[in-house]
Short mmCIF file of C-alpha atoms in Angstrom, two decimals:
data_model
loop_
_atom_site.label_atom_id
_atom_site.label_comp_id
_atom_site.label_asym_id
_atom_site.label_seq_id
_atom_site.Cartn_x
_atom_site.Cartn_y
_atom_site.Cartn_z
CA MET U 9 119.94 115.81 153.49
CA THR U 10 117.37 117.91 151.56
CA GLN U 11 117.26 118.26 147.66
CA ALA U 12 118.44 120.57 145.25
CA PRO U 13 115.26 122.13 143.91
CA ALA U 14 114.93 122.19 139.70
CA ARG U 15 116.96 124.71 137.51
CA PRO U 16 114.73 126.99 135.92
CA GLY U 17 115.48 125.54 132.61
CA ALA U 18 115.51 121.65 133.94
CA ALA U 19 111.84 122.18 134.75
CA ARG U 20 111.05 123.02 131.90
CA ARG U 21 111.57 120.35 129.45
CA ARG U 22 110.17 118.41 132.40
CA HIS U 23 107.09 120.06 131.89
CA ASP U 24 107.83 120.38 127.92
CA ARG U 25 108.41 116.14 127.81
CA GLU U 26 105.40 115.26 130.17
CA ILE U 27 103.61 118.31 128.03
CA VAL U 28 104.25 116.49 124.52
CA MET U 29 103.77 112.71 126.10
CA LEU U 30 100.40 112.69 126.99
CA ALA U 31 99.77 115.23 124.01
CA VAL U 32 100.69 114.34 121.72
CA PRO U 33 98.80 110.26 121.58
CA ALA U 34 95.77 112.73 122.70
CA PHE U 35 96.03 114.82 119.71
CA GLY U 36 95.75 111.20 117.68
CA ALA U 37 92.75 109.79 119.65
CA LEU U 38 90.69 112.81 119.46
CA VAL U 39 91.77 113.11 115.52
CA ALA U 40 90.03 109.85 115.14
CA GLU U 41 86.82 110.19 116.47
CA PRO U 42 85.69 112.58 114.38
CA LEU U 43 86.68 110.54 111.05
CA PHE U 44 84.52 107.78 111.91
CA VAL U 45 80.94 110.29 111.10
CA MET U 46 84.43 110.96 107.99
CA ALA U 47 84.37 107.52 107.29
CA ASP U 48 80.04 106.50 107.79
CA SER U 49 79.52 109.77 105.53
CA ALA U 50 81.60 108.20 102.66
CA ILE U 51 80.66 105.10 102.87
CA VAL U 52 77.11 105.43 103.29
CA GLY U 53 77.09 108.49 100.50
CA HIS U 54 77.54 105.84 97.84
CA LEU U 55 73.72 104.60 98.76
CA GLY U 56 71.84 107.63 97.35
CA THR U 57 71.05 111.29 98.71
CA ALA U 58 68.68 110.16 100.99
CA GLN U 59 70.84 108.37 102.78
CA LEU U 60 73.37 110.17 102.82
CA ALA U 61 70.93 112.81 104.32
CA GLY U 62 69.20 110.55 107.44
CA LEU U 63 72.73 110.00 108.00
CA GLY U 64 73.95 113.65 108.87
CA ILE U 65 70.83 114.26 110.90
CA ALA U 66 71.30 111.02 112.77
CA SER U 67 74.74 111.48 112.68
CA ALA U 68 74.53 115.15 114.15
CA LEU U 69 71.51 113.82 116.58
CA LEU U 70 74.18 111.42 118.38
CA MET U 71 77.30 112.87 118.81
CA THR U 72 75.07 116.21 121.10
CA ALA U 73 73.84 113.53 122.67
CA VAL U 74 76.86 112.03 123.54
CA SER U 75 79.41 115.70 123.76
CA VAL U 76 76.16 116.48 126.66
CA PHE U 77 77.78 113.13 128.19
CA VAL U 78 81.69 114.59 127.48
CA PHE U 79 82.39 115.00 131.59
CA LEU U 80 82.81 111.53 132.13
CA ALA U 81 85.56 111.40 131.23
CA TYR U 82 86.79 115.43 132.09
CA ALA U 83 85.63 113.84 135.32
CA THR U 84 87.15 110.65 135.82
CA THR U 85 90.48 111.90 134.32
CA ALA U 86 90.97 115.01 137.37
CA ALA U 87 89.96 112.74 140.07
CA VAL U 88 91.76 109.74 139.28
CA ALA U 89 95.51 112.31 139.08
CA ARG U 90 94.92 113.33 142.27
CA ARG U 91 95.16 109.70 143.74
CA VAL U 92 97.78 108.46 140.93
CA GLY U 93 99.54 112.08 142.23
CA ALA U 94 99.16 110.72 145.94
CA GLY U 95 100.14 108.07 145.40
CA ASP U 96 97.23 105.08 146.67
CA LEU U 97 96.53 103.80 142.64
CA PRO U 98 93.81 101.13 144.27
CA SER U 99 91.67 104.70 145.00
CA ALA U 100 92.43 105.60 141.43
CA ILE U 101 91.31 102.87 139.28
CA ARG U 102 88.24 102.78 142.10
CA GLN U 103 87.35 105.96 140.93
CA GLY U 104 87.57 105.15 137.77
CA MET U 105 85.38 102.45 137.94
CA ASP U 106 83.00 104.82 139.87
CA GLY U 107 83.08 107.37 136.96
CA ILE U 108 82.84 103.67 134.90
CA TRP U 109 79.26 102.25 135.95
CA LEU U 110 78.42 105.49 135.86
CA ALA U 111 78.42 106.05 132.55
CA LEU U 112 76.72 102.42 132.35
CA LEU U 113 73.99 103.78 134.33
CA LEU U 114 73.96 106.52 132.23
CA GLY U 115 74.06 104.89 128.41
CA GLY U 116 71.22 102.50 129.46
CA ALA U 117 69.12 106.13 130.93
CA VAL U 118 69.48 107.11 127.21
CA VAL U 119 69.27 104.86 125.37
CA ALA U 120 65.29 104.43 126.87
CA VAL U 121 64.80 107.19 126.16
CA VAL U 122 65.92 107.60 122.31
CA LEU U 123 64.64 104.29 120.95
CA PRO U 124 60.87 105.13 120.92
CA THR U 125 61.45 109.20 120.25
CA ALA U 126 63.53 108.27 117.29
CA PRO U 127 60.57 109.76 114.93
CA ALA U 128 60.21 112.31 116.57
CA LEU U 129 63.76 113.18 117.53
CA VAL U 130 64.46 112.56 113.29
CA ASP U 131 60.84 115.12 112.57
CA LEU U 132 62.14 118.31 114.56
CA PHE U 133 65.55 118.23 113.03
CA GLY U 134 62.93 118.86 109.51
CA ALA U 135 63.83 115.53 108.07
CA SER U 136 62.31 115.49 104.23
CA ASP U 137 59.91 112.04 103.56
CA THR U 138 62.46 111.02 102.06
CA ALA U 139 65.25 110.62 104.63
CA ALA U 140 63.56 109.90 106.98
CA PRO U 141 63.54 107.12 107.50
CA TYR U 142 66.83 106.39 106.48
CA ALA U 143 67.55 108.41 109.65
CA ILE U 144 65.10 106.81 112.30
CA THR U 145 66.81 103.50 111.12
CA TYR U 146 71.04 104.26 111.40
CA LEU U 147 69.68 106.73 114.97
CA ARG U 148 67.74 103.29 116.71
CA ILE U 149 71.03 100.80 116.04
CA SER U 150 73.08 103.67 117.10
CA THR U 151 71.87 104.31 119.62
CA LEU U 152 72.43 100.69 120.90
CA GLY U 153 75.79 101.81 120.83
CA ILE U 154 75.46 105.10 123.42
CA PRO U 155 76.90 102.50 126.20
CA ALA U 156 79.75 101.77 125.09
CA MET U 157 80.90 104.88 124.22
CA LEU U 158 80.23 105.93 126.57
CA VAL U 159 82.65 103.20 129.00
CA VAL U 160 84.99 104.78 126.41
CA LEU U 161 84.95 108.18 127.03
CA ALA U 162 85.20 107.47 130.78
CA ALA U 163 87.33 104.35 130.34
CA THR U 164 89.99 107.40 129.15
CA GLY U 165 89.41 109.65 131.30
CA VAL U 166 90.89 106.73 133.79
CA LEU U 167 93.57 106.17 131.68
CA ARG U 168 94.71 109.68 131.43
CA GLY U 169 93.92 109.75 134.69
CA LEU U 170 97.12 107.01 135.01
CA GLN U 171 99.32 109.35 132.42
CA ASN U 172 98.03 107.19 129.78
CA THR U 173 97.27 108.70 126.88
CA ARG U 174 99.23 105.69 124.15
CA THR U 175 96.53 103.07 124.89
CA PRO U 176 93.27 105.53 123.78
CA LEU U 177 94.70 105.81 120.57
CA TYR U 178 96.09 102.43 120.18
CA VAL U 179 92.45 101.89 120.76
CA ALA U 180 90.73 105.01 118.73
CA ILE U 181 92.89 103.77 115.70
CA ALA U 182 91.99 100.26 115.74
CA GLY U 183 88.43 100.69 115.73
CA PHE U 184 87.90 103.62 112.55
CA VAL U 185 89.85 100.49 111.08
CA ALA U 186 87.47 97.93 112.57
CA ASN U 187 84.52 100.91 111.74
CA GLY U 188 85.56 101.35 107.69
CA VAL U 189 86.03 97.28 106.93
CA LEU U 190 82.45 96.80 109.17
CA ASN U 191 80.88 99.19 107.41
CA VAL U 192 81.39 98.37 104.00
CA ALA U 193 81.89 94.77 104.49
CA LEU U 194 77.89 94.70 105.87
CA VAL U 195 76.92 97.67 103.75
CA TYR U 196 77.83 96.39 100.48
CA GLY U 197 79.19 92.86 100.80
CA ALA U 198 75.50 91.39 103.25
CA GLY U 199 74.00 93.79 101.35
CA PHE U 200 72.70 96.57 103.99
CA GLY U 201 72.47 99.33 103.39
CA ILE U 202 72.38 102.30 105.56
CA ALA U 203 71.39 99.92 108.63
CA GLY U 204 74.40 97.87 107.90
CA SER U 205 76.42 101.54 108.56
CA ALA U 206 74.71 101.46 111.47
CA TRP U 207 75.22 97.77 113.16
CA GLY U 208 79.25 98.46 112.41
CA THR U 209 79.61 101.38 113.72
CA VAL U 210 78.20 100.07 117.45
CA ILE U 211 80.08 96.50 116.57
CA ALA U 212 83.56 98.94 117.23
CA GLN U 213 82.30 100.89 119.44
CA CYS U 214 81.52 97.70 121.36
CA GLY U 215 84.84 96.61 120.63
CA MET U 216 86.12 99.74 122.44
CA ALA U 217 84.69 99.87 125.31
CA ALA U 218 85.44 95.93 125.56
CA VAL U 219 89.79 96.46 125.41
CA TYR U 220 88.71 99.40 127.87
CA LEU U 221 87.74 97.61 129.92
CA VAL U 222 90.20 94.61 129.64
CA VAL U 223 92.87 97.76 130.19
CA VAL U 224 90.74 98.28 133.42
CA LEU U 225 90.46 95.36 134.97
CA ARG U 226 93.67 94.69 134.47
CA GLY U 227 95.11 96.61 136.47
CA ALA U 228 91.92 96.43 139.14
CA ARG U 229 93.34 93.04 139.69
CA ARG U 230 96.74 93.93 139.90
CA HIS U 231 95.96 96.29 142.33
CA GLY U 232 93.38 94.26 144.30
CA ALA U 233 90.86 97.54 143.71
CA SER U 234 87.40 96.66 143.65
CA LEU U 235 85.26 96.26 140.65
CA ARG U 236 81.75 96.34 142.71
CA PRO U 237 78.73 99.32 141.65
CA ASP U 238 79.70 101.70 144.60
CA ALA U 239 76.74 103.64 144.76
CA ALA U 240 78.28 106.67 147.22
CA GLY U 241 81.20 106.43 144.41
CA ILE U 242 79.38 106.88 141.97
CA ARG U 243 77.04 109.75 143.34
CA ALA U 244 80.62 111.51 144.11
CA SER U 245 80.75 110.94 140.07
CA ALA U 246 77.79 112.20 138.79
CA GLN U 247 78.24 115.58 141.25
CA ALA U 248 81.16 116.60 140.27
CA GLY U 249 80.05 116.03 136.67
CA VAL U 250 76.89 118.32 136.98
CA PRO U 251 79.06 121.99 137.20
CA LEU U 252 81.08 120.38 133.47
CA LEU U 253 77.92 119.31 132.00
CA VAL U 254 76.59 122.94 132.64
CA ARG U 255 79.64 123.73 131.21
CA THR U 256 79.54 122.07 128.37
CA LEU U 257 75.69 122.54 127.64
CA SER U 258 76.36 126.38 128.20
CA LEU U 259 78.69 126.03 125.13
CA ARG U 260 76.71 124.01 122.62
CA ALA U 261 74.15 127.22 123.23
CA ILE U 262 76.14 128.90 122.22
CA LEU U 263 77.25 127.38 119.29
CA MET U 264 73.65 126.25 118.37
CA ILE U 265 72.38 130.32 118.49
CA ALA U 266 76.04 131.55 116.85
CA THR U 267 74.40 129.26 113.16
CA ALA U 268 71.17 129.91 114.50
CA VAL U 269 72.34 133.88 113.74
CA ALA U 270 74.09 133.00 110.20
CA ALA U 271 71.55 130.87 109.18
CA ARG U 272 69.15 133.98 109.59
CA LEU U 273 71.97 136.19 107.06
CA GLY U 274 72.16 134.44 103.98
CA ASP U 275 72.45 131.64 102.67
CA SER U 276 75.56 132.64 101.74
CA ASP U 277 76.06 133.16 105.47
CA ILE U 278 75.52 130.16 106.74
CA ALA U 279 77.27 128.00 104.31
CA ALA U 280 80.09 129.90 105.05
CA HIS U 281 80.28 129.88 108.75
CA GLN U 282 79.40 125.97 108.61
CA ILE U 283 82.92 125.42 106.78
CA ILE U 284 84.38 127.87 109.31
CA LEU U 285 82.51 126.10 112.20
CA SER U 286 84.45 122.63 110.87
CA LEU U 287 88.25 124.58 110.93
CA TRP U 288 87.45 126.23 114.26
CA SER U 289 86.66 122.55 115.11
CA LEU U 290 89.33 121.26 114.41
CA LEU U 291 92.01 123.99 115.47
CA ALA U 292 90.25 123.27 118.43
CA PHE U 293 91.64 119.19 118.68
CA ALA U 294 94.93 120.39 118.15
CA LEU U 295 94.56 122.27 121.79
CA ASP U 296 92.38 120.72 123.98
CA ALA U 297 95.61 117.92 123.66
CA ILE U 298 97.81 120.32 125.20
CA ALA U 299 94.20 120.63 127.77
CA ILE U 300 93.75 116.52 128.35
CA ALA U 301 97.86 117.07 129.73
CA GLY U 302 97.29 119.49 131.78
CA GLN U 303 94.18 117.54 133.92
CA ALA U 304 95.97 114.71 134.29
CA ILE U 305 99.62 116.51 135.05
CA ILE U 306 97.43 119.24 136.95
CA GLY U 307 95.76 116.66 139.49
CA ARG U 308 98.58 114.77 139.28
CA TYR U 309 101.29 117.69 140.82
CA LEU U 310 98.23 118.76 143.35
CA GLY U 311 97.62 114.97 144.49
CA ALA U 312 101.07 114.63 144.93
CA GLY U 313 100.76 118.20 147.50
CA ASP U 314 102.58 119.97 145.06
CA ALA U 315 101.89 122.97 145.04
CA GLN U 316 104.69 124.69 143.77
CA GLY U 317 104.80 121.74 140.47
CA ALA U 318 100.90 122.78 140.11
CA ARG U 319 101.69 126.07 139.13
CA GLU U 320 105.08 126.23 136.96
CA ALA U 321 103.27 123.68 135.28
CA CYS U 322 100.35 125.76 134.87
CA ARG U 323 102.68 128.25 133.49
CA ARG U 324 104.20 126.47 131.02
CA MET U 325 101.49 124.78 129.31
CA VAL U 326 100.08 128.23 128.74
CA GLU U 327 103.32 129.62 127.34
CA TRP U 328 102.78 126.80 124.69
CA GLY U 329 98.78 126.99 124.66
CA VAL U 330 100.50 130.79 122.68
CA ALA U 331 102.55 129.40 120.79
CA VAL U 332 100.71 126.43 119.17
CA GLY U 333 97.83 128.85 119.01
CA VAL U 334 100.23 131.67 117.03
CA VAL U 335 101.50 128.47 114.40
CA LEU U 336 97.52 127.69 114.11
CA GLY U 337 96.34 131.61 113.43
CA GLY U 338 99.37 131.58 111.07
CA LEU U 339 98.77 128.46 109.31
CA VAL U 340 94.67 129.44 108.58
CA ALA U 341 96.27 133.15 106.87
CA LEU U 342 98.35 131.57 104.73
CA ALA U 343 96.22 128.88 103.79
CA ARG U 344 92.52 130.93 103.42
CA PRO U 345 93.27 130.88 99.42
CA VAL U 346 93.90 127.00 99.21
CA PHE U 347 91.74 125.95 101.81
CA LEU U 348 88.09 127.45 101.04
CA PRO U 349 87.84 126.89 97.76
CA LEU U 350 88.09 122.61 98.65
CA PHE U 351 84.50 123.35 100.21
CA THR U 352 83.10 125.52 98.00
CA SER U 353 83.68 127.06 94.66
CA ASP U 354 80.45 129.91 94.34
CA ALA U 355 82.02 133.11 95.29
CA THR U 356 79.49 134.86 96.81
CA VAL U 357 80.55 132.12 99.90
CA THR U 358 84.07 132.61 99.61
CA ASP U 359 83.66 136.14 99.74
CA ALA U 360 81.77 136.04 103.36
CA ALA U 361 84.40 133.80 104.11
CA LEU U 362 87.26 135.26 103.58
CA PRO U 363 87.18 138.29 106.24
CA ALA U 364 86.20 135.77 109.06
CA LEU U 365 88.88 133.47 108.85
CA VAL U 366 91.61 135.99 109.46
CA LEU U 367 89.44 136.85 112.99
CA VAL U 368 89.90 132.99 113.39
CA ALA U 369 93.10 133.67 112.52
CA LEU U 370 93.62 136.14 114.34
CA SER U 371 92.44 134.65 118.04
CA GLN U 372 94.38 131.59 118.08
CA PRO U 373 96.75 132.70 121.20
CA ILE U 374 93.26 133.46 122.58
CA CYS U 375 92.03 129.90 122.20
CA GLY U 376 95.32 128.42 122.81
CA ILE U 377 95.11 129.88 126.66
CA VAL U 378 91.30 129.03 127.06
CA PHE U 379 91.89 125.79 126.41
CA VAL U 380 95.22 125.43 128.53
CA LEU U 381 93.37 126.96 131.67
CA ASP U 382 89.80 125.08 131.00
CA GLY U 383 92.41 121.88 130.92
CA VAL U 384 94.05 123.19 134.28
CA LEU U 385 91.01 124.00 135.96
CA MET U 386 88.82 120.25 135.33
CA GLY U 387 92.36 119.05 136.18
CA ALA U 388 92.75 120.50 139.78
CA GLY U 389 87.88 119.85 139.80
CA ASP U 390 87.09 123.56 139.75
CA GLY U 391 84.21 122.76 138.24
CA PRO U 392 81.49 124.84 139.30
CA TYR U 393 83.48 127.86 138.75
CA LEU U 394 83.87 127.01 135.70
CA ALA U 395 80.54 126.33 135.07
CA TRP U 396 79.43 129.53 136.09
CA ALA U 397 82.02 131.70 134.05
CA MET U 398 81.09 130.25 130.93
CA LEU U 399 77.41 130.62 131.92
CA LEU U 400 78.93 134.41 132.65
CA THR U 401 80.07 134.17 128.93
CA LEU U 402 76.83 132.36 127.44
CA ALA U 403 74.76 135.52 129.14
CA VAL U 404 77.85 138.15 127.69
CA PHE U 405 77.39 136.16 123.93
CA THR U 406 73.71 135.82 123.78
CA PRO U 407 72.59 139.73 123.52
CA VAL U 408 75.58 140.85 121.18
CA ALA U 409 75.15 137.75 118.56
CA LEU U 410 71.43 138.20 118.20
CA LEU U 411 72.32 141.74 117.34
CA VAL U 412 74.57 141.39 114.59
CA PRO U 413 71.76 140.94 111.97
CA ALA U 414 69.69 143.79 113.85
CA PHE U 415 72.07 146.28 113.16
CA GLY U 416 73.27 144.92 109.79
CA GLY U 417 76.96 143.12 110.59
CA GLY U 418 77.51 140.19 108.30
CA LEU U 419 79.42 136.92 109.17
CA THR U 420 82.63 138.91 109.91
CA ALA U 421 80.56 140.61 112.98
CA LEU U 422 79.15 137.39 113.45
CA TRP U 423 83.02 136.02 114.39
CA ALA U 424 84.14 139.10 116.35
CA THR U 425 80.93 138.15 118.53
CA MET U 426 82.69 134.13 118.80
CA THR U 427 86.13 136.41 119.27
CA LEU U 428 84.59 138.55 122.64
CA MET U 429 82.86 134.88 123.97
CA MET U 430 86.53 133.84 123.27
CA THR U 431 88.11 136.30 125.15
CA VAL U 432 85.51 136.71 127.83
CA ARG U 433 86.89 133.28 128.23
CA MET U 434 90.78 133.55 128.78
CA LEU U 435 89.57 137.05 131.28
CA THR U 436 87.53 134.66 133.70
CA LEU U 437 89.78 131.77 133.50
CA TRP U 438 93.00 134.13 134.65
CA LEU U 439 91.48 135.46 137.49
CA ARG U 440 90.76 131.43 138.13
CA THR U 441 94.35 131.15 137.85
CA ARG U 442 95.81 134.54 138.63
CA SER U 443 93.92 133.89 142.09
CA GLY U 444 95.03 130.26 142.85
CA ARG U 445 92.30 128.89 144.94
CA TRP U 446 91.85 127.13 142.17
CA ILE U 447 95.68 124.66 143.89
CA VAL U 448 93.62 122.71 146.44
CA THR U 449 95.87 119.91 147.09
CA GLY U 450 95.30 116.22 148.26
CA ALA U 451 94.11 113.33 146.91
CA ALA U 452 90.68 114.78 147.09
CA ARG U 453 89.30 118.28 146.35
#
């Protein structure tokens, strides 16, 4: 006897429950990550301006290095979720272990490159003579924690693929608390200064990685999955990650170009741009949480061979993205007069930022669609298309953004080009999802 299809209302409620159960903990874990840097800044800031400046430069380098490898989480989530949907948990965990081994290899390579080149990298950022020694110290010590950071990314992808976003939230909270306690103890209690802050962060990151490894290893033993490095599996993980690496680098290039253009507009404009970009990044965490849910849910549906379920989940997540985008946009519009004084008392900076924030508010529904569809296609393992789409977006954005100063445009014009960028992304992603070519069922794409 065949089971009657679920009514539309019941299906929507089921999707809503899944999205909330995955997205809310994911949002908490995402927000916890930048709090590491904020805690370090608050503690080191009391040591002196030079130390804080050195921390800022080193943190920027470290976050850039780690963000480049965020594909470890994305690709692992999609691959593991497919195998979960197919009912093959041993294979899912084996796939996750391949991602973790790849993270260790990449982490070791980064350490080998950064340790000897730390002074040159700091100098490249234009550090002053007083800040440079602190930046080099923090960078060299913190680099030792990069393998752990990359393991955390890959292991987070494993758990997300297993439809578990609660454990990453708990680990992130515990890591944040441990980081704060260790920083205070080593910076002030032991008198290690900025080196103590770096060591505290490294210890916290290694502890987080150890917890993740224990969780994954227990799952491997429970389901009889092999823990040995598999060259073919590691190579497959790397190949799946390359298109997502191209996508990430293209997006980073867009943000760097926007900052460079803002710098050419004047001190007030670049100051206002940094404030707006910080807010834009914070809003992205809320939307990225839905995208993470999309990666896990879509991968599972496709792995189970349920193409219709994947389409319905995609449609419902887009509705969520638009709704959350509308709410966030409304909050930005209402909070503009209150938000800006938290960062600056300079009237020229405020005047530059206010109209640009209107564009940020209006573009949030577009951002909601972009983040969700990005997550859907990642969950489907459609990395090559995402890479080409982002390269196209970069090609459209770059000349338009570079023309802003030439035509006398200000910060509002620059953020209009950012809105154009997100609109191009939305169109490329919408066309792909509408075509249905992303729907490839089975345990592997």
